[in-house]
Amino acid sequence: MSDIVGGADLSGSVSVTAESSKATGFDANRIAEVKAWLTSQFDAAGKDVPDFEYTPRSINELHKIATLSQAKTQAAVIVANDHRQKAAEYRSQAARIREILESVGLAQESLPSNVVSSAHVLAKVANLLDVRDTELSSLLVAVADLSLRKTAVEEKRAKVQQESKVLLEYTRKAIARLTYLKRTLSQLEDDIAPCEAQMENWKTNLAIMESKERQYLQEYGYYKLFECRLYLIALVTPQRLVTGYWLRWQSIRRIWGRKQNQFLIL
């Protein structure tokens, strides 16, 4: 992908002369590298390089992408070569072990099926425990590590179960509280109509009481004025006439007292 080097000409692309390169600050080597990289990439995909204008910004960005791509490609090639070399070594070692087993009469074809199955299971267990040799100490270390991981997983599971129980209890309490609040809200909504009727009744009674209050205040002012007049008459009138006025005033006060009691009852 990135092994093509040189200044390959692109069909249909915009050419940049040396004078324009000097005028715009282009780097001819960088442009050539970008063109070569674009050609290799589009040729690998079986497509032509699209036409576009080479600007300092586009060349700079494409050069960064090309450099990164080439580095990634080289790293991938190194890893692939290493894997191929290791695969060849493993195949060589497997052939050597196969020859040794065949020389002692332990070839896979001559072994019973249950022995072959047991060997596959043993290999899977070794891969699972990440055991790279046949030493007993390595097996014991792998088993101990597996036990530790199992214990950690069990502790984490117990912790999660405990947290789940706590959250479940909170959820149940929240649901019970929500049910109670809904029931209370329903009761309050049912009480709205009677309360509104009672409020209307109180408003009517309040209007009546305000009207009675104004009436009684007016009468009270009249009676106070009459009492003052009676007092002045008593100063200049004989005792016999004063007694008559006094009896009349007592009768008026009794009537006023009954009206006050009616007002308080309302």
PDB file of C-alpha atoms in Angstrom:
ATOM      1  CA  MET A   1       0.000   0.000   0.000  1.00  0.00           C
ATOM      2  CA  SER A   2       2.661   2.489   1.003  1.00  0.00           C
ATOM      3  CA  ASP A   3       5.708   0.980  -0.742  1.00  0.00           C
ATOM      4  CA  ILE A   4       5.302   2.975  -3.966  1.00  0.00           C
ATOM      5  CA  VAL A   5       7.800   5.808  -3.990  1.00  0.00           C
ATOM      6  CA  GLY A   6       8.422   8.467  -6.631  1.00  0.00           C
ATOM      7  CA  GLY A   7       6.700  11.243  -8.448  1.00  0.00           C
ATOM      8  CA  ALA A   8       4.056   9.363 -10.454  1.00  0.00           C
ATOM      9  CA  ASP A   9       1.936  11.599 -12.720  1.00  0.00           C
ATOM     10  CA  LEU A  10      -1.796  11.527 -12.019  1.00  0.00           C
ATOM     11  CA  SER A  11      -4.157  11.630 -15.033  1.00  0.00           C
ATOM     12  CA  GLY A  12      -6.425  14.615 -14.913  1.00  0.00           C
ATOM     13  CA  SER A  13      -4.907  16.054 -11.732  1.00  0.00           C
ATOM     14  CA  VAL A  14      -3.792  19.663 -11.434  1.00  0.00           C
ATOM     15  CA  SER A  15      -0.052  20.041 -12.061  1.00  0.00           C
ATOM     16  CA  VAL A  16       1.995  22.357  -9.905  1.00  0.00           C
ATOM     17  CA  THR A  17       4.955  24.076 -11.523  1.00  0.00           C
ATOM     18  CA  ALA A  18       8.191  24.943  -9.792  1.00  0.00           C
ATOM     19  CA  GLU A  19       7.422  28.646  -9.923  1.00  0.00           C
ATOM     20  CA  SER A  20       3.996  28.236  -8.310  1.00  0.00           C
ATOM     21  CA  SER A  21       5.551  25.943  -5.720  1.00  0.00           C
ATOM     22  CA  LYS A  22       8.046  28.615  -4.755  1.00  0.00           C
ATOM     23  CA  ALA A  23       5.334  31.280  -4.777  1.00  0.00           C
ATOM     24  CA  THR A  24       2.918  29.384  -2.572  1.00  0.00           C
ATOM     25  CA  GLY A  25       5.461  27.718  -0.325  1.00  0.00           C
ATOM     26  CA  PHE A  26       4.731  24.151  -1.549  1.00  0.00           C
ATOM     27  CA  ASP A  27       7.272  21.409  -0.900  1.00  0.00           C
ATOM     28  CA  ALA A  28       7.818  19.447  -4.136  1.00  0.00           C
ATOM     29  CA  ASN A  29       9.021  16.356  -2.276  1.00  0.00           C
ATOM     30  CA  ARG A  30       5.973  16.388  -0.006  1.00  0.00           C
ATOM     31  CA  ILE A  31       3.651  16.761  -3.008  1.00  0.00           C
ATOM     32  CA  ALA A  32       5.362  13.844  -4.745  1.00  0.00           C
ATOM     33  CA  GLU A  33       4.983  11.679  -1.626  1.00  0.00           C
ATOM     34  CA  VAL A  34       1.297  12.561  -1.322  1.00  0.00           C
ATOM     35  CA  LYS A  35       0.685  11.794  -5.015  1.00  0.00           C
ATOM     36  CA  ALA A  36       2.491   8.467  -4.747  1.00  0.00           C
ATOM     37  CA  TRP A  37       0.542   7.504  -1.648  1.00  0.00           C
ATOM     38  CA  LEU A  38      -2.809   8.466  -3.216  1.00  0.00           C
ATOM     39  CA  THR A  39      -1.954   6.500  -6.360  1.00  0.00           C
ATOM     40  CA  SER A  40      -1.061   3.391  -4.359  1.00  0.00           C
ATOM     41  CA  GLN A  41      -4.197   3.580  -2.263  1.00  0.00           C
ATOM     42  CA  PHE A  42      -6.619   4.101  -5.163  1.00  0.00           C
ATOM     43  CA  ASP A  43      -4.826   1.538  -7.346  1.00  0.00           C
ATOM     44  CA  ALA A  44      -5.232  -1.033  -4.575  1.00  0.00           C
ATOM     45  CA  ALA A  45      -8.973  -0.291  -4.589  1.00  0.00           C
ATOM     46  CA  GLY A  46      -9.142  -0.400  -8.401  1.00  0.00           C
ATOM     47  CA  LYS A  47     -10.158   3.250  -8.761  1.00  0.00           C
ATOM     48  CA  ASP A  48      -8.703   6.432 -10.236  1.00  0.00           C
ATOM     49  CA  VAL A  49      -7.493   9.290  -8.116  1.00  0.00           C
ATOM     50  CA  PRO A  50     -10.188  12.025  -8.108  1.00  0.00           C
ATOM     51  CA  ASP A  51      -9.361  15.522  -9.300  1.00  0.00           C
ATOM     52  CA  PHE A  52      -8.912  18.164  -6.613  1.00  0.00           C
ATOM     53  CA  GLU A  53      -6.882  21.299  -6.025  1.00  0.00           C
ATOM     54  CA  TYR A  54      -3.553  20.973  -4.258  1.00  0.00           C
ATOM     55  CA  THR A  55      -3.368  23.659  -1.608  1.00  0.00           C
ATOM     56  CA  PRO A  56      -0.885  24.043   1.247  1.00  0.00           C
ATOM     57  CA  ARG A  57      -3.545  22.975   3.730  1.00  0.00           C
ATOM     58  CA  SER A  58      -4.679  19.912   1.735  1.00  0.00           C
ATOM     59  CA  ILE A  59      -1.077  18.817   1.077  1.00  0.00           C
ATOM     60  CA  ASN A  60      -0.251  19.202   4.770  1.00  0.00           C
ATOM     61  CA  GLU A  61      -3.260  17.182   5.921  1.00  0.00           C
ATOM     62  CA  LEU A  62      -2.769  14.476   3.273  1.00  0.00           C
ATOM     63  CA  HIS A  63       0.919  14.201   4.155  1.00  0.00           C
ATOM     64  CA  LYS A  64       0.006  13.647   7.810  1.00  0.00           C
ATOM     65  CA  ILE A  65      -2.490  10.939   6.823  1.00  0.00           C
ATOM     66  CA  ALA A  66       0.031   9.329   4.451  1.00  0.00           C
ATOM     67  CA  THR A  67       2.754   9.302   7.118  1.00  0.00           C
ATOM     68  CA  LEU A  68       0.424   7.744   9.659  1.00  0.00           C
ATOM     69  CA  SER A  69      -0.831   5.190   7.127  1.00  0.00           C
ATOM     70  CA  GLN A  70       2.699   4.185   6.147  1.00  0.00           C
ATOM     71  CA  ALA A  71       3.675   3.775   9.799  1.00  0.00           C
ATOM     72  CA  LYS A  72       0.608   1.624  10.451  1.00  0.00           C
ATOM     73  CA  THR A  73       1.327  -0.434   7.325  1.00  0.00           C
ATOM     74  CA  GLN A  74       4.922  -1.046   8.350  1.00  0.00           C
ATOM     75  CA  ALA A  75       3.822  -2.063  11.849  1.00  0.00           C
ATOM     76  CA  ALA A  76       1.232  -4.431  10.390  1.00  0.00           C
ATOM     77  CA  VAL A  77       3.819  -5.954   8.046  1.00  0.00           C
ATOM     78  CA  ILE A  78       6.224  -6.518  10.951  1.00  0.00           C
ATOM     79  CA  VAL A  79       3.504  -8.153  13.071  1.00  0.00           C
ATOM     80  CA  ALA A  80       2.359 -10.329  10.137  1.00  0.00           C
ATOM     81  CA  ASN A  81       5.924 -11.459   9.436  1.00  0.00           C
ATOM     82  CA  ASP A  82       6.398 -12.278  13.101  1.00  0.00           C
ATOM     83  CA  HIS A  83       3.177 -14.293  13.163  1.00  0.00           C
ATOM     84  CA  ARG A  84       4.179 -16.159   9.995  1.00  0.00           C
ATOM     85  CA  GLN A  85       7.591 -16.949  11.484  1.00  0.00           C
ATOM     86  CA  LYS A  86       6.012 -18.188  14.725  1.00  0.00           C
ATOM     87  CA  ALA A  87       3.489 -20.264  12.774  1.00  0.00           C
ATOM     88  CA  ALA A  88       6.338 -21.876  10.809  1.00  0.00           C
ATOM     89  CA  GLU A  89       8.166 -22.599  14.066  1.00  0.00           C
ATOM     90  CA  TYR A  90       5.021 -24.100  15.616  1.00  0.00           C
ATOM     91  CA  ARG A  91       4.447 -26.283  12.535  1.00  0.00           C
ATOM     92  CA  SER A  92       8.059 -27.422  12.628  1.00  0.00           C
ATOM     93  CA  GLN A  93       7.834 -28.200  16.331  1.00  0.00           C
ATOM     94  CA  ALA A  94       4.514 -30.021  15.848  1.00  0.00           C
ATOM     95  CA  ALA A  95       6.060 -32.144  13.067  1.00  0.00           C
ATOM     96  CA  ARG A  96       9.021 -32.986  15.302  1.00  0.00           C
ATOM     97  CA  ILE A  97       6.751 -33.937  18.223  1.00  0.00           C
ATOM     98  CA  ARG A  98       4.596 -36.001  15.860  1.00  0.00           C
ATOM     99  CA  GLU A  99       7.687 -37.891  14.680  1.00  0.00           C
ATOM    100  CA  ILE A 100       8.732 -38.528  18.275  1.00  0.00           C
ATOM    101  CA  LEU A 101       5.258 -39.818  19.206  1.00  0.00           C
ATOM    102  CA  GLU A 102       5.143 -42.048  16.115  1.00  0.00           C
ATOM    103  CA  SER A 103       8.580 -43.475  16.921  1.00  0.00           C
ATOM    104  CA  VAL A 104       7.378 -44.590  20.377  1.00  0.00           C
ATOM    105  CA  GLY A 105       4.028 -45.849  19.075  1.00  0.00           C
ATOM    106  CA  LEU A 106       1.885 -42.936  20.343  1.00  0.00           C
ATOM    107  CA  ALA A 107       0.714 -41.583  17.002  1.00  0.00           C
ATOM    108  CA  GLN A 108      -2.734 -39.946  17.059  1.00  0.00           C
ATOM    109  CA  GLU A 109      -4.082 -42.478  14.559  1.00  0.00           C
ATOM    110  CA  SER A 110      -3.078 -45.393  16.775  1.00  0.00           C
ATOM    111  CA  LEU A 111      -4.514 -43.969  20.018  1.00  0.00           C
ATOM    112  CA  PRO A 112      -8.039 -44.820  21.240  1.00  0.00           C
ATOM    113  CA  SER A 113     -10.739 -42.177  20.748  1.00  0.00           C
ATOM    114  CA  ASN A 114     -11.149 -41.607  24.497  1.00  0.00           C
ATOM    115  CA  VAL A 115      -7.423 -40.872  24.851  1.00  0.00           C
ATOM    116  CA  VAL A 116      -7.588 -38.371  22.006  1.00  0.00           C
ATOM    117  CA  SER A 117     -10.635 -36.698  23.579  1.00  0.00           C
ATOM    118  CA  SER A 118      -8.885 -36.531  26.954  1.00  0.00           C
ATOM    119  CA  ALA A 119      -5.819 -34.991  25.300  1.00  0.00           C
ATOM    120  CA  HIS A 120      -8.015 -32.311  23.637  1.00  0.00           C
ATOM    121  CA  VAL A 121      -9.713 -31.560  26.964  1.00  0.00           C
ATOM    122  CA  LEU A 122      -6.327 -31.330  28.672  1.00  0.00           C
ATOM    123  CA  ALA A 123      -5.118 -28.924  25.990  1.00  0.00           C
ATOM    124  CA  LYS A 124      -8.226 -26.764  26.387  1.00  0.00           C
ATOM    125  CA  VAL A 125      -7.759 -26.686  30.167  1.00  0.00           C
ATOM    126  CA  ALA A 126      -4.099 -25.718  29.711  1.00  0.00           C
ATOM    127  CA  ASN A 127      -5.113 -22.883  27.380  1.00  0.00           C
ATOM    128  CA  LEU A 128      -7.794 -21.772  29.817  1.00  0.00           C
ATOM    129  CA  LEU A 129      -5.342 -21.747  32.734  1.00  0.00           C
ATOM    130  CA  ASP A 130      -2.653 -20.164  30.529  1.00  0.00           C
ATOM    131  CA  VAL A 131      -0.210 -22.981  31.334  1.00  0.00           C
ATOM    132  CA  ARG A 132       2.757 -22.972  28.961  1.00  0.00           C
ATOM    133  CA  ASP A 133       4.633 -26.025  30.270  1.00  0.00           C
ATOM    134  CA  THR A 134       3.992 -29.415  31.861  1.00  0.00           C
ATOM    135  CA  GLU A 135       5.451 -28.603  35.279  1.00  0.00           C
ATOM    136  CA  LEU A 136       3.221 -29.382  38.273  1.00  0.00           C
ATOM    137  CA  SER A 137       4.139 -26.075  39.899  1.00  0.00           C
ATOM    138  CA  SER A 138       2.807 -24.141  36.896  1.00  0.00           C
ATOM    139  CA  LEU A 139      -0.459 -26.070  37.102  1.00  0.00           C
ATOM    140  CA  LEU A 140      -0.771 -25.395  40.851  1.00  0.00           C
ATOM    141  CA  VAL A 141      -0.085 -21.688  40.343  1.00  0.00           C
ATOM    142  CA  ALA A 142      -2.683 -21.515  37.577  1.00  0.00           C
ATOM    143  CA  VAL A 143      -5.262 -23.336  39.709  1.00  0.00           C
ATOM    144  CA  ALA A 144      -4.565 -21.016  42.667  1.00  0.00           C
ATOM    145  CA  ASP A 145      -4.955 -17.975  40.418  1.00  0.00           C
ATOM    146  CA  LEU A 146      -8.221 -19.387  39.087  1.00  0.00           C
ATOM    147  CA  SER A 147      -9.438 -19.938  42.679  1.00  0.00           C
ATOM    148  CA  LEU A 148      -8.567 -16.365  43.598  1.00  0.00           C
ATOM    149  CA  ARG A 149     -10.464 -15.045  40.582  1.00  0.00           C
ATOM    150  CA  LYS A 150     -13.403 -17.277  41.463  1.00  0.00           C
ATOM    151  CA  THR A 151     -13.404 -15.948  45.049  1.00  0.00           C
ATOM    152  CA  ALA A 152     -13.269 -12.353  43.795  1.00  0.00           C
ATOM    153  CA  VAL A 153     -16.161 -13.016  41.427  1.00  0.00           C
ATOM    154  CA  GLU A 154     -18.203 -14.610  44.219  1.00  0.00           C
ATOM    155  CA  GLU A 155     -17.529 -11.661  46.540  1.00  0.00           C
ATOM    156  CA  LYS A 156     -18.545  -9.222  43.820  1.00  0.00           C
ATOM    157  CA  ARG A 157     -21.654 -11.280  43.128  1.00  0.00           C
ATOM    158  CA  ALA A 158     -22.600 -11.302  46.819  1.00  0.00           C
ATOM    159  CA  LYS A 159     -22.079  -7.533  46.976  1.00  0.00           C
ATOM    160  CA  VAL A 160     -24.232  -7.006  43.905  1.00  0.00           C
ATOM    161  CA  GLN A 161     -26.958  -9.246  45.351  1.00  0.00           C
ATOM    162  CA  GLN A 162     -26.888  -7.285  48.625  1.00  0.00           C
ATOM    163  CA  GLU A 163     -27.146  -4.000  46.745  1.00  0.00           C
ATOM    164  CA  SER A 164     -29.976  -5.451  44.681  1.00  0.00           C
ATOM    165  CA  LYS A 165     -31.849  -6.399  47.850  1.00  0.00           C
ATOM    166  CA  VAL A 166     -31.395  -2.901  49.256  1.00  0.00           C
ATOM    167  CA  LEU A 167     -32.596  -1.327  46.014  1.00  0.00           C
ATOM    168  CA  LEU A 168     -35.540  -3.731  45.918  1.00  0.00           C
ATOM    169  CA  GLU A 169     -36.516  -2.762  49.471  1.00  0.00           C
ATOM    170  CA  TYR A 170     -36.260   0.935  48.578  1.00  0.00           C
ATOM    171  CA  THR A 171     -38.372   0.290  45.497  1.00  0.00           C
ATOM    172  CA  ARG A 172     -41.050  -1.486  47.525  1.00  0.00           C
ATOM    173  CA  LYS A 173     -41.168   1.355  50.058  1.00  0.00           C
ATOM    174  CA  ALA A 174     -41.352   3.910  47.260  1.00  0.00           C
ATOM    175  CA  ILE A 175     -44.212   1.997  45.603  1.00  0.00           C
ATOM    176  CA  ALA A 176     -46.080   1.772  48.934  1.00  0.00           C
ATOM    177  CA  ARG A 177     -45.559   5.499  49.523  1.00  0.00           C
ATOM    178  CA  LEU A 178     -46.709   6.283  46.008  1.00  0.00           C
ATOM    179  CA  THR A 179     -49.837   4.162  46.497  1.00  0.00           C
ATOM    180  CA  TYR A 180     -50.612   5.977  49.754  1.00  0.00           C
ATOM    181  CA  LEU A 181     -50.122   9.387  48.125  1.00  0.00           C
ATOM    182  CA  LYS A 182     -52.359   8.408  45.217  1.00  0.00           C
ATOM    183  CA  ARG A 183     -55.071   7.251  47.629  1.00  0.00           C
ATOM    184  CA  THR A 184     -54.748  10.482  49.626  1.00  0.00           C
ATOM    185  CA  LEU A 185     -54.945  12.525  46.421  1.00  0.00           C
ATOM    186  CA  SER A 186     -58.070  10.646  45.380  1.00  0.00           C
ATOM    187  CA  GLN A 187     -59.687  11.339  48.750  1.00  0.00           C
ATOM    188  CA  LEU A 188     -58.804  15.020  48.529  1.00  0.00           C
ATOM    189  CA  GLU A 189     -60.219  15.206  45.016  1.00  0.00           C
ATOM    190  CA  ASP A 190     -63.435  13.598  46.302  1.00  0.00           C
ATOM    191  CA  ASP A 191     -63.609  16.200  49.085  1.00  0.00           C
ATOM    192  CA  ILE A 192     -63.286  19.128  46.670  1.00  0.00           C
ATOM    193  CA  ALA A 193     -66.979  19.299  45.728  1.00  0.00           C
ATOM    194  CA  PRO A 194     -68.331  19.278  49.352  1.00  0.00           C
ATOM    195  CA  CYS A 195     -65.706  21.812  50.412  1.00  0.00           C
ATOM    196  CA  GLU A 196     -66.579  24.094  47.511  1.00  0.00           C
ATOM    197  CA  ALA A 197     -70.267  23.872  48.440  1.00  0.00           C
ATOM    198  CA  GLN A 198     -69.404  24.661  52.068  1.00  0.00           C
ATOM    199  CA  MET A 199     -67.290  27.629  50.933  1.00  0.00           C
ATOM    200  CA  GLU A 200     -70.161  28.969  48.854  1.00  0.00           C
ATOM    201  CA  ASN A 201     -72.420  28.651  51.901  1.00  0.00           C
ATOM    202  CA  TRP A 202     -69.854  30.497  54.021  1.00  0.00           C
ATOM    203  CA  LYS A 203     -69.576  33.237  51.393  1.00  0.00           C
ATOM    204  CA  THR A 204     -73.364  33.672  51.428  1.00  0.00           C
ATOM    205  CA  ASN A 205     -73.433  33.786  55.241  1.00  0.00           C
ATOM    206  CA  LEU A 206     -70.517  36.211  55.237  1.00  0.00           C
ATOM    207  CA  ALA A 207     -72.380  38.576  52.932  1.00  0.00           C
ATOM    208  CA  ILE A 208     -75.436  38.374  55.205  1.00  0.00           C
ATOM    209  CA  MET A 209     -73.285  38.971  58.302  1.00  0.00           C
ATOM    210  CA  GLU A 210     -71.606  41.984  56.677  1.00  0.00           C
ATOM    211  CA  SER A 211     -75.036  43.414  55.850  1.00  0.00           C
ATOM    212  CA  LYS A 212     -76.248  42.777  59.456  1.00  0.00           C
ATOM    213  CA  GLU A 213     -73.039  44.310  60.801  1.00  0.00           C
ATOM    214  CA  ARG A 214     -73.607  47.510  58.881  1.00  0.00           C
ATOM    215  CA  GLN A 215     -77.226  47.593  60.054  1.00  0.00           C
ATOM    216  CA  TYR A 216     -76.299  47.003  63.702  1.00  0.00           C
ATOM    217  CA  LEU A 217     -73.536  49.574  63.602  1.00  0.00           C
ATOM    218  CA  GLN A 218     -76.010  52.083  62.268  1.00  0.00           C
ATOM    219  CA  GLU A 219     -78.523  51.221  65.001  1.00  0.00           C
ATOM    220  CA  TYR A 220     -75.770  51.248  67.597  1.00  0.00           C
ATOM    221  CA  GLY A 221     -74.838  54.784  66.565  1.00  0.00           C
ATOM    222  CA  TYR A 222     -78.478  55.761  66.804  1.00  0.00           C
ATOM    223  CA  TYR A 223     -78.786  54.279  70.306  1.00  0.00           C
ATOM    224  CA  LYS A 224     -75.603  56.013  71.468  1.00  0.00           C
ATOM    225  CA  LEU A 225     -76.985  59.291  70.217  1.00  0.00           C
ATOM    226  CA  PHE A 226     -80.290  58.584  71.976  1.00  0.00           C
ATOM    227  CA  GLU A 227     -78.421  57.794  75.226  1.00  0.00           C
ATOM    228  CA  CYS A 228     -76.602  61.111  75.039  1.00  0.00           C
ATOM    229  CA  ARG A 229     -79.832  62.931  74.488  1.00  0.00           C
ATOM    230  CA  LEU A 230     -81.386  61.086  77.431  1.00  0.00           C
ATOM    231  CA  TYR A 231     -78.519  62.091  79.647  1.00  0.00           C
ATOM    232  CA  LEU A 232     -78.887  65.739  78.662  1.00  0.00           C
ATOM    233  CA  ILE A 233     -82.648  65.601  79.233  1.00  0.00           C
ATOM    234  CA  ALA A 234     -82.061  64.118  82.700  1.00  0.00           C
ATOM    235  CA  LEU A 235     -80.035  67.157  83.641  1.00  0.00           C
ATOM    236  CA  VAL A 236     -82.846  69.617  82.920  1.00  0.00           C
ATOM    237  CA  THR A 237     -85.998  67.496  83.423  1.00  0.00           C
ATOM    238  CA  PRO A 238     -87.856  66.636  86.698  1.00  0.00           C
ATOM    239  CA  GLN A 239     -87.386  63.166  88.220  1.00  0.00           C
ATOM    240  CA  ARG A 240     -90.782  61.853  87.042  1.00  0.00           C
ATOM    241  CA  LEU A 241     -90.036  62.483  83.364  1.00  0.00           C
ATOM    242  CA  VAL A 242     -86.507  61.121  83.726  1.00  0.00           C
ATOM    243  CA  THR A 243     -87.893  57.861  85.057  1.00  0.00           C
ATOM    244  CA  GLY A 244     -90.098  57.500  81.966  1.00  0.00           C
ATOM    245  CA  TYR A 245     -87.206  58.135  79.627  1.00  0.00           C
ATOM    246  CA  TRP A 246     -85.094  55.707  81.624  1.00  0.00           C
ATOM    247  CA  LEU A 247     -87.645  52.892  81.277  1.00  0.00           C
ATOM    248  CA  ARG A 248     -87.882  53.530  77.575  1.00  0.00           C
ATOM    249  CA  TRP A 249     -84.085  53.382  77.271  1.00  0.00           C
ATOM    250  CA  GLN A 250     -83.976  50.063  79.152  1.00  0.00           C
ATOM    251  CA  SER A 251     -86.539  48.615  76.749  1.00  0.00           C
ATOM    252  CA  ILE A 252     -84.438  49.756  73.769  1.00  0.00           C
ATOM    253  CA  ARG A 253     -81.299  48.212  75.285  1.00  0.00           C
ATOM    254  CA  ARG A 254     -83.059  44.847  75.744  1.00  0.00           C
ATOM    255  CA  ILE A 255     -84.107  44.901  72.083  1.00  0.00           C
ATOM    256  CA  TRP A 256     -80.532  45.746  71.060  1.00  0.00           C
ATOM    257  CA  GLY A 257     -79.186  42.911  73.223  1.00  0.00           C
ATOM    258  CA  ARG A 258     -81.466  40.370  71.533  1.00  0.00           C
ATOM    259  CA  LYS A 259     -80.293  41.549  68.122  1.00  0.00           C
ATOM    260  CA  GLN A 260     -76.658  41.174  69.201  1.00  0.00           C
ATOM    261  CA  ASN A 261     -77.331  37.613  70.329  1.00  0.00           C
ATOM    262  CA  GLN A 262     -78.920  36.794  66.969  1.00  0.00           C
ATOM    263  CA  PHE A 263     -75.890  38.238  65.213  1.00  0.00           C
ATOM    264  CA  LEU A 264     -73.532  36.067  67.291  1.00  0.00           C
ATOM    265  CA  ILE A 265     -75.598  32.963  66.531  1.00  0.00           C
ATOM    266  CA  LEU A 266     -75.261  33.613  62.823  1.00  0.00           C
TER     267      LEU A 266
END
